[in-house]
CSV table of N, CA and C in Angstrom, one decimal:
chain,number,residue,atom,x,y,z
A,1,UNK,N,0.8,-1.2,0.0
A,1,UNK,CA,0.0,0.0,0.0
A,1,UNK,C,0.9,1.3,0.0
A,2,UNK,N,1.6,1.2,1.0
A,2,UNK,CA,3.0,2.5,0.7
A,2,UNK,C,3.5,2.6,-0.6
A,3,UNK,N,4.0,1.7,-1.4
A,3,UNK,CA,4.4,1.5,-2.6
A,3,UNK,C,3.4,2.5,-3.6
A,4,UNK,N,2.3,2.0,-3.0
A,4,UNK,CA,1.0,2.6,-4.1
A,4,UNK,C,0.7,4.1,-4.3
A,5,UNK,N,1.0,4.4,-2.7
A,5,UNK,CA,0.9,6.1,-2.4
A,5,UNK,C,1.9,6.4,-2.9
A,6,UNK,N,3.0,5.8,-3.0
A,6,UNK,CA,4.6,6.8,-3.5
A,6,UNK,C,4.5,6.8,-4.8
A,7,UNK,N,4.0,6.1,-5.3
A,7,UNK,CA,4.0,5.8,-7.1
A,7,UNK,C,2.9,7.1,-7.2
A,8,UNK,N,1.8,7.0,-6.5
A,8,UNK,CA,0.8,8.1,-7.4
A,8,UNK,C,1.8,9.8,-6.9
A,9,UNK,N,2.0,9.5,-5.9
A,9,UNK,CA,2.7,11.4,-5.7
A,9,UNK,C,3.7,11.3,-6.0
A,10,UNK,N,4.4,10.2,-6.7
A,10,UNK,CA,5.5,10.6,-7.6
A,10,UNK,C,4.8,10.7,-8.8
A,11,UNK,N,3.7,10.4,-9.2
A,11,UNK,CA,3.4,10.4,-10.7
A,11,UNK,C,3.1,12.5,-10.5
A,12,UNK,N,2.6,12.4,-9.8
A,12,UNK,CA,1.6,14.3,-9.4
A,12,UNK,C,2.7,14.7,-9.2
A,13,UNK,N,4.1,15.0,-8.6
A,13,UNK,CA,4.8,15.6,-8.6
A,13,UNK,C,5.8,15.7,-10.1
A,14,UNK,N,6.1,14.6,-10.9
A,14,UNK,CA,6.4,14.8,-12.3
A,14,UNK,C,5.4,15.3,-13.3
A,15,UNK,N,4.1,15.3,-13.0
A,15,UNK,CA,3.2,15.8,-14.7
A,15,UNK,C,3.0,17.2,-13.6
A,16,UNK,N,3.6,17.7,-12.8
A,16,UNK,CA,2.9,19.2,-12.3
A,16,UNK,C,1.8,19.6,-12.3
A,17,UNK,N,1.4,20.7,-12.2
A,17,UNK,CA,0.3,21.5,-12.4
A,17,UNK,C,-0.1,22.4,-14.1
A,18,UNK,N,1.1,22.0,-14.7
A,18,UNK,CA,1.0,22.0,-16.0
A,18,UNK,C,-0.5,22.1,-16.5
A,19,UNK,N,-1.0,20.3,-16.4
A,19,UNK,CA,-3.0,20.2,-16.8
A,19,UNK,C,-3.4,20.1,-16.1
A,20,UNK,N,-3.5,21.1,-14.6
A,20,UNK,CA,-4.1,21.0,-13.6
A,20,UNK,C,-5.1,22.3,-14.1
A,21,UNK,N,-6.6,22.3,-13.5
A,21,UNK,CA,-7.2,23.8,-14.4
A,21,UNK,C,-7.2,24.8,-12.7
A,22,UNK,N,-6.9,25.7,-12.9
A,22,UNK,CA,-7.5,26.6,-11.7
A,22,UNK,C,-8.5,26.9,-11.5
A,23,UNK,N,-9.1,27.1,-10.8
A,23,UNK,CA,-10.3,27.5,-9.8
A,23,UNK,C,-10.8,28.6,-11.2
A,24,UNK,N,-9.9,30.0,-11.5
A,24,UNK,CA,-10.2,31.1,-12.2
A,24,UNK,C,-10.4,30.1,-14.0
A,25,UNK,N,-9.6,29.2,-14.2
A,25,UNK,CA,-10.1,28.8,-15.6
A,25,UNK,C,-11.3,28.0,-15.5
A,26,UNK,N,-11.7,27.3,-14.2
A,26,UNK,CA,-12.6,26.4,-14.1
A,26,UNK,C,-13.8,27.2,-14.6
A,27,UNK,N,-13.9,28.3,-13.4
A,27,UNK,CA,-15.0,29.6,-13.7
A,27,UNK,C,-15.6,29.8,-14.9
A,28,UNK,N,-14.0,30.3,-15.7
A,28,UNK,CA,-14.2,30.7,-17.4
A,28,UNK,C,-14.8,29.3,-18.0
A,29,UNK,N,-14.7,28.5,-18.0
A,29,UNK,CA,-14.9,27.1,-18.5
A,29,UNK,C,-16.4,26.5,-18.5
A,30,UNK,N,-16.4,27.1,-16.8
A,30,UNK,CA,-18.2,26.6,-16.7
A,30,UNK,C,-18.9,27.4,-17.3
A,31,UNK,N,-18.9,28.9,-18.1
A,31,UNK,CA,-19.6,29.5,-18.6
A,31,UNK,C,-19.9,29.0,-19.8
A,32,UNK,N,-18.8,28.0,-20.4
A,32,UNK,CA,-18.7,28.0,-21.8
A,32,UNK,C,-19.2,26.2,-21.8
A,33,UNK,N,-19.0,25.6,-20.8
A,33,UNK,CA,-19.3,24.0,-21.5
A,33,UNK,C,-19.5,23.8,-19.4
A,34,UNK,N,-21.0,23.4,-19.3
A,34,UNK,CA,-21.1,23.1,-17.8
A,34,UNK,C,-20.7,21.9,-18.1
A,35,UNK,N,-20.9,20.7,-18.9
A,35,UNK,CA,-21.1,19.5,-18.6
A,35,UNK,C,-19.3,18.8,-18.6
A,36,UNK,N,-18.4,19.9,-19.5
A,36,UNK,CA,-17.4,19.5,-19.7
A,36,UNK,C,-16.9,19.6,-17.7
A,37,UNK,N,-17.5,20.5,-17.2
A,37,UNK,CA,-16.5,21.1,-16.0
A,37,UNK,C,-17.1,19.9,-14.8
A,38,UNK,N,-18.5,19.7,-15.1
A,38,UNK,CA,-19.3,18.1,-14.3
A,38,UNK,C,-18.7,17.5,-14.4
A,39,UNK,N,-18.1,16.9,-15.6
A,39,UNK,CA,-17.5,15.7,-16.2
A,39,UNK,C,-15.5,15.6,-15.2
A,40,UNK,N,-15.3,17.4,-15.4
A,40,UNK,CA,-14.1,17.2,-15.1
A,40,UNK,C,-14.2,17.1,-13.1
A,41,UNK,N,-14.7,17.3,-12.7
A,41,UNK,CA,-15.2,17.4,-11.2
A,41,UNK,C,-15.6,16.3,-10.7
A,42,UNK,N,-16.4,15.3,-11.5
A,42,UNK,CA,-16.4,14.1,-11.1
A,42,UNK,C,-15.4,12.9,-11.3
A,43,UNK,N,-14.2,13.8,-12.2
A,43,UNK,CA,-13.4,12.8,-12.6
A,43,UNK,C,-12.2,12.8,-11.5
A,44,UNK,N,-12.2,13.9,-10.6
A,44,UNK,CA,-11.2,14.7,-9.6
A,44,UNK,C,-12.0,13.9,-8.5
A,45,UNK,N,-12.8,13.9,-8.0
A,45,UNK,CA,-13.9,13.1,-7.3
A,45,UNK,C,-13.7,11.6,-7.2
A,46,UNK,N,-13.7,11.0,-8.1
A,46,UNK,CA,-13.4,9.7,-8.2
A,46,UNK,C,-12.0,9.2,-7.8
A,47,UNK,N,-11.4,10.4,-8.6
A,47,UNK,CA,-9.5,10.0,-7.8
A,47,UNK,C,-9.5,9.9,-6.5
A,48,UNK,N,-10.0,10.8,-5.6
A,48,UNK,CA,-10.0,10.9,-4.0
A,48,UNK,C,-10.8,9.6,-3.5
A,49,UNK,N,-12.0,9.9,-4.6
A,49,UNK,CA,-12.8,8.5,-3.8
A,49,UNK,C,-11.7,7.4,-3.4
A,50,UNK,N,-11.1,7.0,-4.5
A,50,UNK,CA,-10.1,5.9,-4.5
A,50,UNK,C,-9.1,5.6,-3.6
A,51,UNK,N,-8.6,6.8,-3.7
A,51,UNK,CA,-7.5,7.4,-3.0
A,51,UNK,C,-7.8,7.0,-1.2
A,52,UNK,N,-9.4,7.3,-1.3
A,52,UNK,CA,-10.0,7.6,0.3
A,52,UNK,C,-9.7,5.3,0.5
A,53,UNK,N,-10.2,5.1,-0.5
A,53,UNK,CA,-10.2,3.4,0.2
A,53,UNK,C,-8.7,3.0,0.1
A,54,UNK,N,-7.3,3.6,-0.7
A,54,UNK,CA,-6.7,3.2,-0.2
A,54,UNK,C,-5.6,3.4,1.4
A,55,UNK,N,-6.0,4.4,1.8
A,55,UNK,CA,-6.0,5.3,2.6
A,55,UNK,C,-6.7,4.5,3.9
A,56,UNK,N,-7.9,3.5,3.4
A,56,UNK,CA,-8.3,3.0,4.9
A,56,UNK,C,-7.9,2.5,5.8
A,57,UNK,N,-6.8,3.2,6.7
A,57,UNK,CA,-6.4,2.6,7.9
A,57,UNK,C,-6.5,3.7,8.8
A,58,UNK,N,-7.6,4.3,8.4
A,58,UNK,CA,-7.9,5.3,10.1
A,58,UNK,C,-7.4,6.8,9.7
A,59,UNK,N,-7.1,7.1,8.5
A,59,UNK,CA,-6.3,8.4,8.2
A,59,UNK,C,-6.9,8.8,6.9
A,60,UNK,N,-8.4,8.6,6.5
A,60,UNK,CA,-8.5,9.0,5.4
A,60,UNK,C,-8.8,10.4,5.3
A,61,UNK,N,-9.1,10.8,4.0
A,61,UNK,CA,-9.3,11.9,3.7
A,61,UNK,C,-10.4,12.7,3.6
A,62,UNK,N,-11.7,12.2,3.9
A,62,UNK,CA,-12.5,12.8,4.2
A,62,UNK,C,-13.7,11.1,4.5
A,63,UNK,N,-14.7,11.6,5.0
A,63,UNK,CA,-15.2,10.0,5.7
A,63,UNK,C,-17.1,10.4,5.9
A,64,UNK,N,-17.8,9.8,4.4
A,64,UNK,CA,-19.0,9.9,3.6
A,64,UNK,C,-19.5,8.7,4.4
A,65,UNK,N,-20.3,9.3,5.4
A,65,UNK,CA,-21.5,8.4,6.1
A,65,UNK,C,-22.0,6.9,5.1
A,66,UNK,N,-21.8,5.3,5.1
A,66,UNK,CA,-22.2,4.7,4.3
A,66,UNK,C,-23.6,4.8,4.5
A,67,UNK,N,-24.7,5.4,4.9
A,67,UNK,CA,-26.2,5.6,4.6
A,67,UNK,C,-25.9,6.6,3.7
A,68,UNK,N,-25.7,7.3,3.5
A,68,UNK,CA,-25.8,8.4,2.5
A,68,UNK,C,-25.3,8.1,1.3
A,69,UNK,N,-26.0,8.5,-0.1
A,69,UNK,CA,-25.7,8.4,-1.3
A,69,UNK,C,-26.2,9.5,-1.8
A,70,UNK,N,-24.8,9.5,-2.8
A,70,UNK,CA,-24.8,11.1,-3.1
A,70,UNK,C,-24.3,10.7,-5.0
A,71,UNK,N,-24.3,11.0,-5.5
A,71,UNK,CA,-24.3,10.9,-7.1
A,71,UNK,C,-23.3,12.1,-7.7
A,72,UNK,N,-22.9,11.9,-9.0
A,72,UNK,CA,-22.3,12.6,-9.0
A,72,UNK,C,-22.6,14.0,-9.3
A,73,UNK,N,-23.9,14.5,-9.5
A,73,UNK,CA,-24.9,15.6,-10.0
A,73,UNK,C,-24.6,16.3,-8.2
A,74,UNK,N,-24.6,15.3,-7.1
A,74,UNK,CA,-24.6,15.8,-5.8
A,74,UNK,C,-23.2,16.4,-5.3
A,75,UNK,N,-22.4,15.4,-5.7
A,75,UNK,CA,-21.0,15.8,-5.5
A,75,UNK,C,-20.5,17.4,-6.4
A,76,UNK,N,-20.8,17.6,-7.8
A,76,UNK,CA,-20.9,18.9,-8.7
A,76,UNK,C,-21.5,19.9,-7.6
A,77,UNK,N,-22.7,19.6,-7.2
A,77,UNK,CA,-23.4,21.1,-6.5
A,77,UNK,C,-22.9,21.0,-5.1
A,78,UNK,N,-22.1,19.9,-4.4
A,78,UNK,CA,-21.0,20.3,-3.3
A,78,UNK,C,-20.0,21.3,-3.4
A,79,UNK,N,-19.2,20.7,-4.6
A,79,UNK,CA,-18.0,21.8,-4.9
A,79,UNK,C,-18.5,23.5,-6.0
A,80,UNK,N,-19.8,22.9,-5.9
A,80,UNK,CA,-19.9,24.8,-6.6
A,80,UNK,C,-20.6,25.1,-5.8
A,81,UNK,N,-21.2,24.7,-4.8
A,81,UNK,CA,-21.9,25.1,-3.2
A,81,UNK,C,-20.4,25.8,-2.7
A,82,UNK,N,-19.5,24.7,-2.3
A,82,UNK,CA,-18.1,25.3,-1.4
A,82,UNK,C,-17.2,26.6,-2.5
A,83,UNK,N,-17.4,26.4,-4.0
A,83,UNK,CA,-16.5,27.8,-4.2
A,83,UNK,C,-17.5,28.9,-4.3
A,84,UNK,N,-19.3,28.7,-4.4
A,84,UNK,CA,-19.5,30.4,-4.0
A,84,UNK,C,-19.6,30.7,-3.2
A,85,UNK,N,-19.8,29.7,-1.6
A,85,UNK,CA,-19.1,30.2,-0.5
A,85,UNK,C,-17.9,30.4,0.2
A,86,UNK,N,-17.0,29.8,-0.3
A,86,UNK,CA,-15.6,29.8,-0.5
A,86,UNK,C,-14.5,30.2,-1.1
A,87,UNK,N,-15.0,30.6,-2.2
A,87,UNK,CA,-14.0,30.2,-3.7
A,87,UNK,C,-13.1,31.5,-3.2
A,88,UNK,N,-13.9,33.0,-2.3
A,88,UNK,CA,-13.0,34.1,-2.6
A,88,UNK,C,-11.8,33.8,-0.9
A,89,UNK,N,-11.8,32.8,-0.5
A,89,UNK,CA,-10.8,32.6,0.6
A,89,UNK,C,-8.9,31.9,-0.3
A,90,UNK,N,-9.8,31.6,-1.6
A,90,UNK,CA,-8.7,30.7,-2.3
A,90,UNK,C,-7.8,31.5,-3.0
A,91,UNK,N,-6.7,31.4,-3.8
A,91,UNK,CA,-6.0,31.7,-4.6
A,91,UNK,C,-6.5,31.7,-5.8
A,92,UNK,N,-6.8,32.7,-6.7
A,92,UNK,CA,-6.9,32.4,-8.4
A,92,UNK,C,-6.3,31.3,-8.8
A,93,UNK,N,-5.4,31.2,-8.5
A,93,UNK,CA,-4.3,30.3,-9.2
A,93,UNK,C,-4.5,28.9,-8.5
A,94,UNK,N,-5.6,28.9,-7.6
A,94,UNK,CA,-5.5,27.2,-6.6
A,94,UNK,C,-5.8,26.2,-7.8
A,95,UNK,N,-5.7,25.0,-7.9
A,95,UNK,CA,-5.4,23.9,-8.5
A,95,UNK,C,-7.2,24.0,-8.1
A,96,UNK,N,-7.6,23.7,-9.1
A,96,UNK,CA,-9.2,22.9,-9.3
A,96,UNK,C,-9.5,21.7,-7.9
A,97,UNK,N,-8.1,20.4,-8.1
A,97,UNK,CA,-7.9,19.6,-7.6
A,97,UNK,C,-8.2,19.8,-6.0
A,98,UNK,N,-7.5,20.9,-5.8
A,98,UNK,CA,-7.4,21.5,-4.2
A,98,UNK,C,-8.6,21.7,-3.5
A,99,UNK,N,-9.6,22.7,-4.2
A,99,UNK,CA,-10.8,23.2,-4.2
A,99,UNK,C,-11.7,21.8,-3.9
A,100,UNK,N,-11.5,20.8,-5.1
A,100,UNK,CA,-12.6,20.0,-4.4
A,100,UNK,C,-12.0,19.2,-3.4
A,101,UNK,N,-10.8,18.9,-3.1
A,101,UNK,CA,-10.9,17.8,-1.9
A,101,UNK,C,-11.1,18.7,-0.6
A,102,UNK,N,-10.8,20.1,-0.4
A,102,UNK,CA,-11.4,21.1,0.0
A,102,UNK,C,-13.1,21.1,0.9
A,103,UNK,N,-13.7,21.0,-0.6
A,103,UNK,CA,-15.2,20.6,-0.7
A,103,UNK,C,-15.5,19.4,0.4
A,104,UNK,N,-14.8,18.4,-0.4
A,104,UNK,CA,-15.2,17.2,0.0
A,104,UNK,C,-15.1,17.2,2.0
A,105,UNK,N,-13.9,17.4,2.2
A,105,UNK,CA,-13.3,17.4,3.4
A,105,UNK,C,-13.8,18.3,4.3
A,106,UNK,N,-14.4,19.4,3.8
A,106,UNK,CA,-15.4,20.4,4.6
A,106,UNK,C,-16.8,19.8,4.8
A,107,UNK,N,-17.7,18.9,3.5
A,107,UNK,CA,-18.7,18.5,3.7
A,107,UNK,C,-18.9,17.4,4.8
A,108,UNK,N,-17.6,16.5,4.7
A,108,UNK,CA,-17.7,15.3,5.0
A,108,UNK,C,-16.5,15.3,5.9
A,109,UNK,N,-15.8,15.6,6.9
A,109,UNK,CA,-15.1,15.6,8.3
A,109,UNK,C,-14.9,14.1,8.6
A,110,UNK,N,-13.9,13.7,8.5
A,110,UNK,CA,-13.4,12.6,9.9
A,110,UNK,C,-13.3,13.5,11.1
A,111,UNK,N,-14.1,12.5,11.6
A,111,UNK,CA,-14.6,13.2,13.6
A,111,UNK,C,-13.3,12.0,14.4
């Protein structure tokens, strides 16, 4: 499992933030194609999801009540719930990525 985590944050620390979109292009983006920025939001969503089970030893990254089901139309109006209450505490330049595990981690708290 360590293996697994060092491979992916070495993969994120070699491709950069290069095709990472910011928060400010995400904005410009949702004006122009909403379903492209759903599409990209759920696809940032899914990584964490993953990320969150392999992470299950008591340290995850955010921790989604198993009675609750949320979709991914739910998870979209979480993180554009958290940046128009939030978005102006962030950096223009914050990584998309950031914002929603952000979202996530604000909605959904390990207690």
């Amino acid at each position: 499992m360590k293996r697994i985590l060092i491979t992916i944050l070495v993969t994120l620390f070699l491709t950069g933030n290069a095709s990472a979109m910011t928060i400010t292009e995400l904005g410009k983006r949702y004006e122009e194609d909403r379903v492209f920025v759903a599409g990209y939001i759920y696809g940032i969503i899914n990584t964490y999801l993953y990320a969150n089970i392999i992470k299950d030893t008591g340290n995850r990254l955010f921790c989604i009540p198993e009675d609750e089901e949320i979709g991914a139309s739910g998870f979209v109006q979480l993180v554009d719930n958290y940046q128009y209450i939030n978005g102006h505490k962030l950096k223009p330049d914050t990584p998309t990525e950031i914002m929603v595990l952000l979202a996530i981690q604000d909605e959904y708290p390990c207690e």
